[in-house]
């Protein structure tokens, strides 16, 4: 019997990339590949790269070089780049990084097994010349659902037939764009792609050029995938896309998310539904109502503010100012006083003045955010902001980054302290001998917003995947320390925040 082919998937970047990796895993499993965790045990290491900012691109290159170093040490014969950086730079990346045996774009995902086999056999798959993917789909959002010849990672490939007998652990497909999927871990939390692409034209962001225009997944496909994940033991799903507030506009109903959320929350086995990445300019009363009042939907607001000084926001091609953003947060907290809120911010943007920075600091001090991400501006290839002439000196950018980061750390620690005494519902995600049980409350998203330390409770029933009611007794930075009240076998209802 011939030896089975093995592949390791290394995922960098955001939750959207994690979903794409699990689609690739599903396709490869269906075609007979064995998935392994350690690249030294794999015939081919596939690195799902991030191409968002300079630091992420460096991490992607480092990961490819590290995987290349494994050749000859174990089973690894080839290293292949996929993901955003591979799509964004294509042939340019292949020429600059000969250590990668292949650079595959999104159009290759539907034939990923054949591509890897070709590379393993010593063949060469020509890397693509990047193109602006916004131009591949119709301008009108309503016409995009019929464009079935465009590769949309996370949406599946309508040109491929789906076998009736799928391997165990591979998601059953449904609908014209539903992808195969195989989980790459056993966490009780999983991301579900709600849409792909973005129609906004922020001057600092290159994502739409390589992720394309906005395309929603159909509600039936999102529900089917969520049901499958629940069958795999998932307790919390996080809806991801470049802009969740636009969901449904290409399906004829911009309020479709408000309808979909209660249906997702009603899927048996799902204990919490979380929505990431919300555009402040597109927030609407009905969506706020659903996010703050629907059982099992986390009152969590991941709002993309980016700055609060109006002059900087206009240069970013964005909406808002300090007062409007504070009014939005006030509206949210008027309905759910303890709702979670987080955002990311860019400092050192071209033309940013000291007064602009002080305005941002004023907003941060008043916003009472649970988590704050701060990034220093850097030019991104192909963006409008890269052409701006009034650049901030890199040393000034670094100083402002350090200054606002210090403030953010202080403010988020204070916010965590304010939560002492609250009752929270914690999804247990890990249990070990040293830390005991660790999980997250409704205001904490995976990887970004801190955790809740339940410690070595007297309760014997704190397994991974259990939703636990607990009282916050202390804070350590953004992390909370809590004591279980009752480990809940069923969802305990709305949080005290409601």
XYZ file of C-alpha atoms in Angstrom:
498
model
C 0.000 0.000 0.000
C 1.500 3.384 -0.955
C 2.383 5.729 1.868
C -0.319 8.327 2.467
C 0.526 11.960 1.811
C 0.783 14.191 4.860
C 0.339 17.945 5.214
C 0.721 20.458 8.039
C -1.171 23.758 7.977
C 0.446 26.722 9.743
C -1.974 29.631 10.162
C -0.960 33.250 10.745
C -3.085 36.367 11.054
C -6.755 36.752 11.856
C -9.702 34.458 12.506
C -10.695 34.734 8.840
C -7.441 32.996 7.929
C -8.199 30.279 10.470
C -11.492 29.572 8.701
C -9.700 29.476 5.340
C -7.156 26.993 6.731
C -9.953 24.724 7.900
C -11.500 24.885 4.421
C -8.152 23.823 2.942
C -7.970 21.066 5.564
C -11.424 19.848 4.525
C -10.493 19.770 0.860
C -7.234 17.946 1.525
C -8.855 15.422 3.870
C -11.538 14.702 1.295
C -8.794 13.965 -1.248
C -6.966 11.528 1.032
C -4.303 13.653 2.710
C -3.441 13.045 6.356
C -3.331 16.210 8.451
C -0.532 16.454 11.017
C 0.307 19.163 13.532
C 4.111 19.011 13.350
C 5.634 20.139 10.053
C 8.515 17.671 10.513
C 5.923 14.887 10.142
C 4.500 16.388 6.941
C 5.460 15.877 3.317
C 4.466 19.487 2.719
C 4.099 22.438 5.094
C 1.448 24.930 3.987
C 1.820 28.381 5.570
C -1.351 30.478 5.477
C 0.188 33.949 5.440
C -1.059 37.353 6.568
C -0.505 40.410 4.372
C -2.209 43.094 6.430
C 0.626 45.204 7.879
C 4.421 45.171 7.727
C 4.869 43.273 10.998
C 2.438 40.561 9.882
C 4.213 40.206 6.555
C 7.524 39.800 8.352
C 6.016 37.109 10.579
C 4.778 35.312 7.467
C 8.198 35.371 5.818
C 9.821 34.179 9.050
C 7.352 31.282 9.250
C 8.122 30.269 5.672
C 11.867 30.379 6.320
C 11.458 28.405 9.538
C 9.462 25.757 7.709
C 12.090 25.658 4.965
C 14.761 24.939 7.589
C 12.910 21.711 8.412
C 13.721 20.200 5.028
C 16.100 17.331 5.535
C 15.479 17.192 9.270
C 12.297 15.144 9.070
C 9.764 14.217 6.463
C 9.215 17.718 5.072
C 9.922 17.941 1.361
C 8.204 21.179 0.374
C 7.030 24.502 1.796
C 4.093 26.296 0.188
C 2.704 29.793 0.846
C -1.029 30.484 0.667
C -3.204 33.202 2.192
C -3.339 36.968 1.939
C 0.359 37.660 1.429
C 0.571 35.006 -1.277
C -2.504 36.423 -3.000
C -1.365 40.013 -2.623
C 2.165 39.576 -4.020
C 2.072 36.337 -6.038
C 5.006 36.087 -8.431
C 6.797 38.942 -6.655
C 6.831 36.931 -3.420
C 7.928 33.789 -5.253
C 10.853 35.631 -6.841
C 11.886 37.279 -3.564
C 11.553 34.078 -1.520
C 12.943 31.105 -3.480
C 12.832 29.082 -0.265
C 9.096 28.672 -0.871
C 8.472 25.802 -3.273
C 5.138 27.283 -4.264
C 3.095 30.461 -3.852
C -0.612 29.764 -4.331
C -3.364 32.345 -4.648
C -7.060 32.112 -3.779
C -7.841 30.760 -7.260
C -5.765 27.679 -6.397
C -7.772 26.722 -3.297
C -10.299 24.669 -5.250
C -7.462 22.537 -6.659
C -5.215 22.617 -3.582
C -4.628 18.851 -3.583
C -3.482 18.797 -7.216
C -1.289 21.842 -6.666
C 0.506 20.291 -3.687
C 0.935 16.967 -5.483
C 2.492 18.754 -8.464
C 4.945 20.563 -6.187
C 5.829 17.362 -4.291
C 6.478 15.608 -7.590
C 9.052 18.230 -8.535
C 6.780 20.164 -10.839
C 6.352 23.933 -10.856
C 3.075 25.776 -10.520
C 3.429 29.275 -11.918
C 2.618 31.934 -9.338
C -0.082 34.376 -10.308
C 0.357 38.026 -11.174
C -1.675 39.916 -8.550
C -4.747 41.823 -9.665
C -7.217 44.068 -7.925
C -9.864 41.576 -6.849
C -12.437 44.337 -6.458
C -12.671 44.352 -10.247
C -13.573 40.665 -10.496
C -17.115 41.104 -9.194
C -19.987 43.320 -10.411
C -20.117 46.842 -9.021
C -23.673 46.313 -7.866
C -23.734 44.167 -4.691
C -27.034 42.632 -5.782
C -25.360 41.094 -8.849
C -22.464 39.451 -6.999
C -24.256 36.345 -5.769
C -24.570 35.113 -9.358
C -20.829 35.503 -10.042
C -19.997 31.858 -9.335
C -16.709 31.859 -11.285
C -14.804 33.957 -8.713
C -12.848 32.236 -5.944
C -14.071 33.353 -2.512
C -12.171 31.705 0.347
C -14.562 30.533 3.026
C -17.448 30.358 0.554
C -16.525 27.102 -1.167
C -16.241 26.535 -4.913
C -19.503 26.123 -6.842
C -17.604 24.648 -9.816
C -16.638 21.555 -7.804
C -18.908 18.626 -7.154
C -19.173 17.496 -3.534
C -18.815 13.753 -2.880
C -21.678 12.023 -1.132
C -19.428 10.145 1.314
C -17.183 12.624 3.096
C -14.465 11.547 5.548
C -15.370 11.628 9.215
C -14.924 15.120 10.657
C -15.343 16.944 7.340
C -18.235 19.393 7.155
C -21.069 18.491 4.798
C -21.555 21.114 2.134
C -24.881 22.798 1.414
C -25.835 25.421 -1.096
C -23.895 26.630 -4.135
C -20.975 28.124 -2.233
C -20.804 26.111 1.008
C -17.236 24.954 1.707
C -15.885 21.713 3.014
C -14.298 22.197 6.408
C -12.273 20.175 8.898
C -11.416 21.499 12.345
C -7.727 21.913 13.123
C -8.169 21.898 16.896
C -10.562 20.936 19.644
C -11.345 24.346 21.134
C -14.981 24.891 22.174
C -14.816 28.126 20.164
C -14.875 28.382 16.375
C -15.131 31.190 13.854
C -17.766 31.193 11.125
C -17.251 33.331 8.058
C -20.254 35.572 7.502
C -18.966 37.305 4.384
C -15.785 38.128 2.517
C -14.329 41.281 1.054
C -15.100 44.925 1.746
C -16.651 47.810 -0.183
C -15.266 50.551 2.027
C -12.270 52.527 0.798
C -10.290 53.430 3.910
C -7.183 55.193 2.685
C -4.785 53.134 4.843
C -6.151 49.666 4.063
C -5.149 47.361 1.222
C -7.417 44.458 2.201
C -10.173 45.097 -0.394
C -7.618 44.956 -3.220
C -6.670 41.347 -2.438
C -9.798 40.116 -0.624
C -12.168 41.695 -3.142
C -15.587 43.293 -2.936
C -18.115 42.429 -0.249
C -20.019 39.160 -0.695
C -22.347 37.701 1.954
C -22.737 34.000 2.575
C -26.330 32.839 2.461
C -28.012 32.447 5.871
C -28.814 28.775 5.213
C -25.127 27.993 4.672
C -24.092 29.862 7.817
C -26.725 27.972 9.814
C -25.720 24.601 8.361
C -22.080 25.179 9.211
C -22.988 26.311 12.732
C -25.059 23.173 13.284
C -22.137 21.049 12.103
C -19.751 22.870 14.442
C -22.154 22.285 17.341
C -22.086 18.581 16.498
C -18.280 18.770 16.729
C -18.533 20.078 20.306
C -18.289 23.813 19.626
C -20.068 25.961 22.219
C -19.296 29.482 20.993
C -19.199 30.735 17.441
C -17.653 34.035 16.400
C -18.959 35.580 13.194
C -16.090 37.019 11.165
C -15.679 39.033 7.986
C -14.083 42.292 6.945
C -17.300 44.136 7.831
C -20.155 42.306 9.527
C -22.455 45.344 9.579
C -22.757 45.142 5.762
C -24.092 41.587 5.898
C -27.083 41.026 3.668
C -26.819 44.109 1.476
C -26.066 41.934 -1.562
C -28.896 39.575 -0.604
C -31.508 42.299 -0.635
C -31.779 42.842 3.121
C -29.289 45.029 5.003
C -31.005 43.969 8.251
C -30.425 40.274 7.619
C -27.966 39.995 10.513
C -30.710 40.992 12.946
C -32.772 38.056 11.668
C -29.910 35.568 11.526
C -28.515 36.092 15.039
C -31.528 34.666 16.943
C -31.535 31.654 14.609
C -27.848 30.981 15.262
C -28.402 31.386 19.000
C -31.130 28.771 18.786
C -28.890 26.060 17.319
C -28.821 23.166 19.842
C -25.487 22.993 21.643
C -24.455 26.574 20.940
C -24.104 28.562 24.161
C -22.828 31.872 22.821
C -22.779 33.778 19.530
C -20.315 36.620 19.141
C -20.124 39.186 16.333
C -16.745 40.695 15.487
C -15.760 43.761 13.473
C -18.597 46.270 13.379
C -18.381 49.501 11.419
C -19.497 52.515 13.531
C -20.768 54.252 10.405
C -23.129 51.344 9.686
C -24.462 50.680 13.187
C -28.248 50.892 13.380
C -30.764 50.796 16.236
C -32.174 47.394 15.299
C -28.770 45.729 15.318
C -27.922 47.268 18.691
C -31.245 45.965 20.032
C -30.546 42.399 18.869
C -26.973 42.416 20.168
C -28.057 43.627 23.590
C -31.283 41.671 24.118
C -31.013 38.265 22.426
C -30.353 35.309 24.703
C -27.017 33.612 23.952
C -25.879 36.531 21.755
C -22.978 38.268 23.494
C -23.509 42.006 24.153
C -20.104 42.567 22.575
C -19.190 45.526 20.365
C -15.987 45.240 18.363
C -16.202 48.725 16.866
C -13.660 49.862 14.286
C -13.060 53.463 15.375
C -9.379 53.800 14.220
C -9.174 57.408 15.531
C -11.495 60.093 16.873
C -10.066 63.382 15.569
C -12.322 64.411 12.668
C -9.492 65.675 10.466
C -7.600 62.392 10.735
C -10.754 60.359 10.175
C -11.573 62.289 7.013
C -8.037 61.687 5.717
C -8.641 58.007 6.472
C -11.878 58.213 4.426
C -13.870 57.386 7.519
C -16.844 58.711 9.439
C -17.257 60.155 12.908
C -15.626 62.095 15.709
C -15.225 61.878 19.466
C -18.736 62.995 20.334
C -20.508 60.735 17.834
C -18.507 57.719 18.971
C -19.262 58.459 22.619
C -22.955 58.810 21.760
C -22.868 55.397 20.099
C -21.285 53.828 23.184
C -23.807 55.604 25.397
C -26.647 54.149 23.325
C -25.193 50.646 23.679
C -24.719 50.959 27.428
C -28.167 52.449 27.839
C -29.486 49.062 26.721
C -26.755 46.860 28.271
C -24.830 48.781 30.948
C -22.051 46.191 31.204
C -21.707 45.399 27.507
C -18.210 44.714 26.238
C -16.619 47.229 23.860
C -13.239 47.204 22.146
C -11.520 48.930 19.238
C -8.257 49.433 17.364
C -6.549 52.750 16.672
C -3.835 54.047 14.355
C -1.458 56.759 15.561
C 1.012 58.730 13.481
C -1.263 58.855 10.439
C -0.083 61.359 7.784
C -1.048 64.857 8.898
C -1.861 63.853 12.488
C -1.111 66.803 14.779
C -0.448 66.938 18.504
C -3.973 68.320 18.915
C -5.348 65.324 16.995
C -3.492 62.950 19.297
C -4.830 64.739 22.358
C -8.343 64.423 20.923
C -7.830 60.672 20.574
C -6.596 60.501 24.166
C -9.680 62.432 25.282
C -11.893 59.892 23.578
C -10.045 56.926 25.047
C -10.329 58.343 28.559
C -14.090 58.774 28.163
C -14.919 55.615 26.191
C -14.321 53.047 28.966
C -13.277 50.325 26.501
C -12.481 46.804 27.665
C -9.719 46.288 25.102
C -7.712 48.739 23.010
C -5.350 47.862 20.176
C -2.890 50.581 19.131
C -0.825 50.509 15.940
C 1.724 52.901 14.523
C 1.031 54.001 10.965
C 3.158 52.636 8.134
C 2.651 52.928 4.389
C 0.931 49.982 2.734
C 1.501 49.225 -0.948
C -1.308 50.378 -3.194
C -3.168 52.474 -0.633
C -4.198 56.093 -1.001
C -2.483 57.067 2.258
C 0.848 55.846 0.901
C 0.680 58.717 -1.604
C 0.070 61.383 1.052
C 2.990 63.789 1.318
C 2.494 65.038 4.875
C 4.071 61.999 6.540
C 4.792 61.822 10.260
C 8.431 61.204 11.126
C 8.947 57.506 12.057
C 10.498 58.513 15.388
C 7.414 60.591 16.198
C 5.179 57.670 15.192
C 7.114 55.420 17.576
C 6.844 57.962 20.405
C 3.096 58.371 19.891
C 2.633 54.609 19.700
C 4.410 54.139 23.033
C 2.496 57.021 24.608
C -0.976 55.875 23.570
C -0.141 52.234 24.298
C 0.753 53.162 27.879
C -2.519 55.037 28.237
C -4.449 52.128 26.730
C -2.875 49.676 29.163
C -3.773 51.892 32.098
C -7.348 52.459 30.923
C -8.105 48.814 30.180
C -6.694 47.782 33.565
C -8.993 50.326 35.203
C -11.923 48.972 33.199
C -11.153 45.445 34.401
C -11.082 46.710 37.994
C -14.532 48.216 37.454
C -15.843 44.734 36.677
C -14.960 43.418 40.136
C -18.208 42.364 41.777
C -19.981 41.566 38.503
C -21.504 38.198 37.765
C -20.199 36.852 34.461
C -20.786 33.711 32.433
C -17.484 32.106 31.534
C -16.887 29.539 28.806
C -14.112 27.253 30.088
C -11.454 26.866 27.370
C -8.546 25.225 29.173
C -7.800 23.390 32.393
C -4.293 22.631 33.604
C -2.461 21.759 36.794
C -0.920 25.222 37.299
C -3.619 27.719 36.273
C -6.679 25.595 36.848
C -9.716 26.500 34.728
C -9.381 29.447 32.307
C -12.113 30.871 30.118
C -13.712 34.015 28.754
C -16.723 36.114 29.661
C -19.106 37.689 27.158
C -17.008 40.876 26.894
C -13.836 38.938 25.965
C -13.172 37.695 22.438
C -10.606 34.964 21.778
C -6.936 35.993 21.630
C -7.481 39.739 22.029
C -9.438 40.744 25.117
C -8.064 38.953 28.149
C -9.380 35.924 30.035
C -11.138 34.929 33.249
C -9.098 32.861 35.698
C -11.343 30.498 37.621
C -8.398 28.814 39.312
C -8.632 25.573 41.239
C -12.232 25.832 42.305
C -13.783 23.635 44.964
C -16.287 22.683 42.288
C -15.304 19.399 40.617
C -17.278 20.166 37.476
C -15.347 22.686 35.358
C -14.524 20.802 32.164
C -13.542 22.469 28.892
C -16.663 23.644 27.096
C -18.738 24.244 30.236
C -20.471 27.611 30.660
C -19.941 28.704 34.262
C -21.619 31.450 36.249
C -18.978 33.233 38.327
C -18.454 36.347 40.429
C -15.461 38.585 39.643
C -13.326 39.051 42.754
C -10.169 40.695 41.366
C -8.380 41.860 38.224
C -4.857 41.416 36.865
C -4.373 43.842 33.990
C -7.173 43.020 31.544
C -7.637 39.544 33.034
C -10.281 38.843 35.654
C -10.180 36.472 38.607
C -13.545 34.949 39.418
C -15.119 32.406 41.727
C -17.696 30.015 40.269
C -21.189 30.380 41.617
C -22.782 27.412 39.850
C -21.281 25.430 36.966
C -24.153 25.519 34.497
C -25.111 22.529 32.375
C -27.502 24.771 30.517
C -27.098 28.380 29.483
C -27.848 30.443 32.605
C -29.715 33.183 30.796
C -28.814 36.791 30.171
C -25.765 38.262 31.806
C -26.105 40.889 34.491
C -25.120 43.314 31.735
C -28.568 43.024 30.240
